[in-house]
């Protein structure tokens, strides 16, 4: 059996993609990393296929496309990264320089995944805070309905009302905006 068959026997495209940072939903859909995808258009399991850009293949094809490697280099990278018990025949083992490059790439990928997770936590916390603030403004409006003008027109309440449109705008961006739009809020 050759290296390609053995790698495919051990791993699915989904396992490989998730290891390299792709977030796959329970239904097997993910945002395609090969084009600017805002909504999940890639179905991924044993193999993968993007219904938007048309790319598809198996675990080795995914790594090959993701890291701009040949099929053989992609298979070797998978063997190395997943520490698969596959014997590499011939003189095609990775050189120390290639191993170091792969280690650097893995470290960089892990760093980017950490940054993405931190950013996602910030977005979720911000959404929660904005929803709480908007709920408070709504409750204040209900409470102040029919109260004397000196209470209704207090400076604190006026500031809350002035902040409401910008809070709704931020909430819209955090819930429906692109990653770039969200980053501009930082």
PDB file of C-alpha atoms in Angstrom:
ATOM      1  CA  UNK A   1       0.000   0.000   0.000  1.00  0.00           C
ATOM      2  CA  UNK A   2       1.344   3.468  -0.844  1.00  0.00           C
ATOM      3  CA  UNK A   3       1.564   6.505   1.443  1.00  0.00           C
ATOM      4  CA  UNK A   4      -1.549   8.119  -0.091  1.00  0.00           C
ATOM      5  CA  UNK A   5      -3.789   5.117   0.574  1.00  0.00           C
ATOM      6  CA  UNK A   6      -2.435   4.716   4.084  1.00  0.00           C
ATOM      7  CA  UNK A   7      -2.991   8.374   5.002  1.00  0.00           C
ATOM      8  CA  UNK A   8      -6.570   8.231   3.666  1.00  0.00           C
ATOM      9  CA  UNK A   9      -7.142   5.039   5.639  1.00  0.00           C
ATOM     10  CA  UNK A  10      -6.141   6.769   8.893  1.00  0.00           C
ATOM     11  CA  UNK A  11      -7.744  10.197   8.474  1.00  0.00           C
ATOM     12  CA  UNK A  12     -10.707  11.948   6.877  1.00  0.00           C
ATOM     13  CA  UNK A  13     -10.604  15.377   5.288  1.00  0.00           C
ATOM     14  CA  UNK A  14     -12.670  16.664   8.226  1.00  0.00           C
ATOM     15  CA  UNK A  15     -10.163  15.444  10.834  1.00  0.00           C
ATOM     16  CA  UNK A  16      -7.293  17.000   8.925  1.00  0.00           C
ATOM     17  CA  UNK A  17      -9.095  20.302   8.290  1.00  0.00           C
ATOM     18  CA  UNK A  18     -10.139  20.656  11.935  1.00  0.00           C
ATOM     19  CA  UNK A  19      -6.575  19.972  13.034  1.00  0.00           C
ATOM     20  CA  UNK A  20      -5.395  22.844  10.824  1.00  0.00           C
ATOM     21  CA  UNK A  21      -7.937  25.260  12.297  1.00  0.00           C
ATOM     22  CA  UNK A  22     -11.101  24.920  10.211  1.00  0.00           C
ATOM     23  CA  UNK A  23     -14.233  25.193  12.339  1.00  0.00           C
ATOM     24  CA  UNK A  24     -16.724  22.600  11.126  1.00  0.00           C
ATOM     25  CA  UNK A  25     -20.325  22.634  12.292  1.00  0.00           C
ATOM     26  CA  UNK A  26     -22.041  19.490  13.531  1.00  0.00           C
ATOM     27  CA  UNK A  27     -23.813  19.180  10.180  1.00  0.00           C
ATOM     28  CA  UNK A  28     -20.444  19.008   8.394  1.00  0.00           C
ATOM     29  CA  UNK A  29     -20.597  22.501   6.893  1.00  0.00           C
ATOM     30  CA  UNK A  30     -17.783  25.040   7.150  1.00  0.00           C
ATOM     31  CA  UNK A  31     -16.706  28.327   5.631  1.00  0.00           C
ATOM     32  CA  UNK A  32     -14.393  27.490   2.747  1.00  0.00           C
ATOM     33  CA  UNK A  33     -10.802  28.590   3.462  1.00  0.00           C
ATOM     34  CA  UNK A  34      -9.996  28.759  -0.256  1.00  0.00           C
ATOM     35  CA  UNK A  35     -12.102  31.835  -0.992  1.00  0.00           C
ATOM     36  CA  UNK A  36     -13.639  34.706   0.990  1.00  0.00           C
ATOM     37  CA  UNK A  37     -16.557  32.743   2.409  1.00  0.00           C
ATOM     38  CA  UNK A  38     -18.906  34.488   4.815  1.00  0.00           C
ATOM     39  CA  UNK A  39     -21.471  31.675   5.028  1.00  0.00           C
ATOM     40  CA  UNK A  40     -20.667  27.958   5.210  1.00  0.00           C
ATOM     41  CA  UNK A  41     -20.535  26.557   1.687  1.00  0.00           C
ATOM     42  CA  UNK A  42     -18.131  23.643   2.157  1.00  0.00           C
ATOM     43  CA  UNK A  43     -19.387  20.169   3.026  1.00  0.00           C
ATOM     44  CA  UNK A  44     -16.638  18.187   4.689  1.00  0.00           C
ATOM     45  CA  UNK A  45     -16.445  14.649   6.006  1.00  0.00           C
ATOM     46  CA  UNK A  46     -14.375  11.848   4.429  1.00  0.00           C
ATOM     47  CA  UNK A  47     -13.848  14.184   1.474  1.00  0.00           C
ATOM     48  CA  UNK A  48     -14.662  17.860   1.037  1.00  0.00           C
ATOM     49  CA  UNK A  49     -16.492  19.914  -1.573  1.00  0.00           C
ATOM     50  CA  UNK A  50     -17.190  23.651  -1.706  1.00  0.00           C
ATOM     51  CA  UNK A  51     -20.454  24.442  -3.456  1.00  0.00           C
ATOM     52  CA  UNK A  52     -19.392  28.069  -3.985  1.00  0.00           C
ATOM     53  CA  UNK A  53     -15.936  27.776  -5.574  1.00  0.00           C
ATOM     54  CA  UNK A  54     -16.081  24.122  -6.649  1.00  0.00           C
ATOM     55  CA  UNK A  55     -12.890  22.833  -4.993  1.00  0.00           C
ATOM     56  CA  UNK A  56     -12.958  19.386  -3.491  1.00  0.00           C
ATOM     57  CA  UNK A  57     -10.962  16.307  -2.709  1.00  0.00           C
ATOM     58  CA  UNK A  58      -9.661  14.186   0.127  1.00  0.00           C
ATOM     59  CA  UNK A  59      -7.479  14.882   3.174  1.00  0.00           C
ATOM     60  CA  UNK A  60      -4.279  15.041   1.113  1.00  0.00           C
ATOM     61  CA  UNK A  61      -5.826  17.393  -1.460  1.00  0.00           C
ATOM     62  CA  UNK A  62      -6.964  19.665   1.377  1.00  0.00           C
ATOM     63  CA  UNK A  63      -3.455  19.952   2.862  1.00  0.00           C
ATOM     64  CA  UNK A  64      -1.900  20.304  -0.583  1.00  0.00           C
ATOM     65  CA  UNK A  65      -4.183  23.219  -1.440  1.00  0.00           C
ATOM     66  CA  UNK A  66      -4.023  24.775   2.048  1.00  0.00           C
ATOM     67  CA  UNK A  67      -0.228  24.893   2.247  1.00  0.00           C
ATOM     68  CA  UNK A  68       0.603  25.035  -1.472  1.00  0.00           C
ATOM     69  CA  UNK A  69       2.370  21.663  -1.410  1.00  0.00           C
ATOM     70  CA  UNK A  70       2.620  18.808  -3.864  1.00  0.00           C
ATOM     71  CA  UNK A  71       0.442  15.782  -3.133  1.00  0.00           C
ATOM     72  CA  UNK A  72       3.474  13.879  -1.866  1.00  0.00           C
ATOM     73  CA  UNK A  73       4.643  16.760   0.355  1.00  0.00           C
ATOM     74  CA  UNK A  74       1.098  17.072   1.715  1.00  0.00           C
ATOM     75  CA  UNK A  75       0.996  13.358   2.540  1.00  0.00           C
ATOM     76  CA  UNK A  76       4.366  13.628   4.297  1.00  0.00           C
ATOM     77  CA  UNK A  77       3.171  16.684   6.227  1.00  0.00           C
ATOM     78  CA  UNK A  78       0.101  14.781   7.425  1.00  0.00           C
ATOM     79  CA  UNK A  79       2.236  11.800   8.470  1.00  0.00           C
ATOM     80  CA  UNK A  80       4.547  14.163  10.377  1.00  0.00           C
ATOM     81  CA  UNK A  81       1.855  16.357  11.963  1.00  0.00           C
ATOM     82  CA  UNK A  82      -0.371  13.464  13.030  1.00  0.00           C
ATOM     83  CA  UNK A  83       2.564  11.194  13.862  1.00  0.00           C
ATOM     84  CA  UNK A  84       1.009   8.404  11.821  1.00  0.00           C
ATOM     85  CA  UNK A  85       2.730   5.010  11.979  1.00  0.00           C
ATOM     86  CA  UNK A  86       3.397   4.964   8.250  1.00  0.00           C
ATOM     87  CA  UNK A  87       6.765   3.863   6.950  1.00  0.00           C
ATOM     88  CA  UNK A  88       8.222   6.235   4.374  1.00  0.00           C
ATOM     89  CA  UNK A  89      10.093   4.248   1.756  1.00  0.00           C
ATOM     90  CA  UNK A  90      13.042   5.431  -0.287  1.00  0.00           C
ATOM     91  CA  UNK A  91      14.967   8.680   0.031  1.00  0.00           C
ATOM     92  CA  UNK A  92      11.850  10.806   0.210  1.00  0.00           C
ATOM     93  CA  UNK A  93      11.904  11.412   3.960  1.00  0.00           C
ATOM     94  CA  UNK A  94      11.647  14.978   5.122  1.00  0.00           C
ATOM     95  CA  UNK A  95      14.907  16.813   5.527  1.00  0.00           C
ATOM     96  CA  UNK A  96      15.627  18.544   8.824  1.00  0.00           C
ATOM     97  CA  UNK A  97      15.059  21.871   7.063  1.00  0.00           C
ATOM     98  CA  UNK A  98      11.604  20.722   5.901  1.00  0.00           C
ATOM     99  CA  UNK A  99      10.770  19.444   9.378  1.00  0.00           C
ATOM    100  CA  UNK A 100      11.754  22.799  10.865  1.00  0.00           C
ATOM    101  CA  UNK A 101       9.638  24.639   8.277  1.00  0.00           C
ATOM    102  CA  UNK A 102       6.672  22.415   9.083  1.00  0.00           C
ATOM    103  CA  UNK A 103       7.194  23.002  12.831  1.00  0.00           C
ATOM    104  CA  UNK A 104       7.267  26.778  12.258  1.00  0.00           C
ATOM    105  CA  UNK A 105       4.107  26.571  10.150  1.00  0.00           C
ATOM    106  CA  UNK A 106       2.381  24.525  12.846  1.00  0.00           C
ATOM    107  CA  UNK A 107       3.416  27.008  15.546  1.00  0.00           C
ATOM    108  CA  UNK A 108       2.161  29.914  13.453  1.00  0.00           C
ATOM    109  CA  UNK A 109      -1.120  28.108  12.776  1.00  0.00           C
ATOM    110  CA  UNK A 110      -1.577  27.425  16.493  1.00  0.00           C
ATOM    111  CA  UNK A 111      -0.839  31.085  17.246  1.00  0.00           C
ATOM    112  CA  UNK A 112      -3.429  32.210  14.695  1.00  0.00           C
ATOM    113  CA  UNK A 113      -5.984  29.771  16.093  1.00  0.00           C
ATOM    114  CA  UNK A 114      -5.343  31.161  19.595  1.00  0.00           C
ATOM    115  CA  UNK A 115      -5.797  34.731  18.330  1.00  0.00           C
ATOM    116  CA  UNK A 116      -9.006  33.734  16.531  1.00  0.00           C
ATOM    117  CA  UNK A 117     -10.397  32.055  19.661  1.00  0.00           C
ATOM    118  CA  UNK A 118      -9.549  35.126  21.759  1.00  0.00           C
ATOM    119  CA  UNK A 119     -11.190  37.391  19.165  1.00  0.00           C
ATOM    120  CA  UNK A 120     -14.318  35.191  19.085  1.00  0.00           C
ATOM    121  CA  UNK A 121     -14.549  35.333  22.905  1.00  0.00           C
ATOM    122  CA  UNK A 122     -14.258  39.145  22.750  1.00  0.00           C
ATOM    123  CA  UNK A 123     -17.032  39.303  20.131  1.00  0.00           C
ATOM    124  CA  UNK A 124     -19.329  37.076  22.196  1.00  0.00           C
ATOM    125  CA  UNK A 125     -18.672  39.080  25.375  1.00  0.00           C
ATOM    126  CA  UNK A 126     -19.314  42.345  23.514  1.00  0.00           C
ATOM    127  CA  UNK A 127     -22.577  41.028  22.059  1.00  0.00           C
ATOM    128  CA  UNK A 128     -23.728  39.991  25.519  1.00  0.00           C
ATOM    129  CA  UNK A 129     -22.797  43.376  27.028  1.00  0.00           C
ATOM    130  CA  UNK A 130     -24.531  45.315  24.251  1.00  0.00           C
ATOM    131  CA  UNK A 131     -27.691  43.223  24.543  1.00  0.00           C
ATOM    132  CA  UNK A 132     -27.735  43.794  28.310  1.00  0.00           C
ATOM    133  CA  UNK A 133     -27.295  47.552  27.825  1.00  0.00           C
ATOM    134  CA  UNK A 134     -30.040  47.743  25.194  1.00  0.00           C
ATOM    135  CA  UNK A 135     -32.342  45.723  27.423  1.00  0.00           C
ATOM    136  CA  UNK A 136     -31.674  48.174  30.264  1.00  0.00           C
ATOM    137  CA  UNK A 137     -32.539  51.131  28.015  1.00  0.00           C
ATOM    138  CA  UNK A 138     -35.788  49.417  27.019  1.00  0.00           C
ATOM    139  CA  UNK A 139     -36.657  48.690  30.659  1.00  0.00           C
ATOM    140  CA  UNK A 140     -35.911  52.308  31.587  1.00  0.00           C
ATOM    141  CA  UNK A 141     -38.191  53.530  28.792  1.00  0.00           C
ATOM    142  CA  UNK A 142     -41.019  51.339  30.073  1.00  0.00           C
ATOM    143  CA  UNK A 143     -40.403  52.421  33.664  1.00  0.00           C
ATOM    144  CA  UNK A 144     -40.292  56.127  32.784  1.00  0.00           C
ATOM    145  CA  UNK A 145     -43.458  56.020  30.696  1.00  0.00           C
ATOM    146  CA  UNK A 146     -45.814  58.539  32.299  1.00  0.00           C
ATOM    147  CA  UNK A 147     -43.256  59.922  34.786  1.00  0.00           C
ATOM    148  CA  UNK A 148     -42.740  63.674  35.322  1.00  0.00           C
ATOM    149  CA  UNK A 149     -40.592  65.504  32.723  1.00  0.00           C
ATOM    150  CA  UNK A 150     -37.778  66.261  35.196  1.00  0.00           C
ATOM    151  CA  UNK A 151     -37.183  62.518  35.618  1.00  0.00           C
ATOM    152  CA  UNK A 152     -37.703  61.610  31.954  1.00  0.00           C
ATOM    153  CA  UNK A 153     -35.327  64.298  30.747  1.00  0.00           C
ATOM    154  CA  UNK A 154     -32.529  63.580  33.194  1.00  0.00           C
ATOM    155  CA  UNK A 155     -29.009  63.774  31.781  1.00  0.00           C
ATOM    156  CA  UNK A 156     -28.268  60.087  32.459  1.00  0.00           C
ATOM    157  CA  UNK A 157     -31.355  58.935  30.585  1.00  0.00           C
ATOM    158  CA  UNK A 158     -30.609  61.313  27.705  1.00  0.00           C
ATOM    159  CA  UNK A 159     -27.081  59.872  27.397  1.00  0.00           C
ATOM    160  CA  UNK A 160     -28.505  56.350  27.356  1.00  0.00           C
ATOM    161  CA  UNK A 161     -30.918  57.281  24.575  1.00  0.00           C
ATOM    162  CA  UNK A 162     -28.130  58.916  22.572  1.00  0.00           C
ATOM    163  CA  UNK A 163     -26.010  55.763  22.888  1.00  0.00           C
ATOM    164  CA  UNK A 164     -28.793  53.424  21.742  1.00  0.00           C
ATOM    165  CA  UNK A 165     -28.331  53.830  17.936  1.00  0.00           C
ATOM    166  CA  UNK A 166     -24.568  53.274  18.093  1.00  0.00           C
ATOM    167  CA  UNK A 167     -25.074  50.232  20.336  1.00  0.00           C
ATOM    168  CA  UNK A 168     -27.526  48.784  17.799  1.00  0.00           C
ATOM    169  CA  UNK A 169     -25.024  49.510  15.010  1.00  0.00           C
ATOM    170  CA  UNK A 170     -22.219  47.735  16.895  1.00  0.00           C
ATOM    171  CA  UNK A 171     -24.508  44.819  17.669  1.00  0.00           C
ATOM    172  CA  UNK A 172     -25.424  44.515  13.976  1.00  0.00           C
ATOM    173  CA  UNK A 173     -21.738  44.427  13.023  1.00  0.00           C
ATOM    174  CA  UNK A 174     -20.862  41.873  15.705  1.00  0.00           C
ATOM    175  CA  UNK A 175     -23.778  39.610  14.769  1.00  0.00           C
ATOM    176  CA  UNK A 176     -23.757  39.933  10.973  1.00  0.00           C
ATOM    177  CA  UNK A 177     -20.629  41.800   9.876  1.00  0.00           C
ATOM    178  CA  UNK A 178     -17.519  40.436   8.230  1.00  0.00           C
ATOM    179  CA  UNK A 179     -14.412  39.664  10.248  1.00  0.00           C
ATOM    180  CA  UNK A 180     -12.834  42.872   8.933  1.00  0.00           C
ATOM    181  CA  UNK A 181     -15.842  44.921  10.078  1.00  0.00           C
ATOM    182  CA  UNK A 182     -15.642  43.350  13.541  1.00  0.00           C
ATOM    183  CA  UNK A 183     -11.906  44.048  13.763  1.00  0.00           C
ATOM    184  CA  UNK A 184     -12.547  47.740  13.089  1.00  0.00           C
ATOM    185  CA  UNK A 185     -14.568  47.878  16.311  1.00  0.00           C
ATOM    186  CA  UNK A 186     -11.501  46.964  18.378  1.00  0.00           C
TER     187      UNK A 186
END
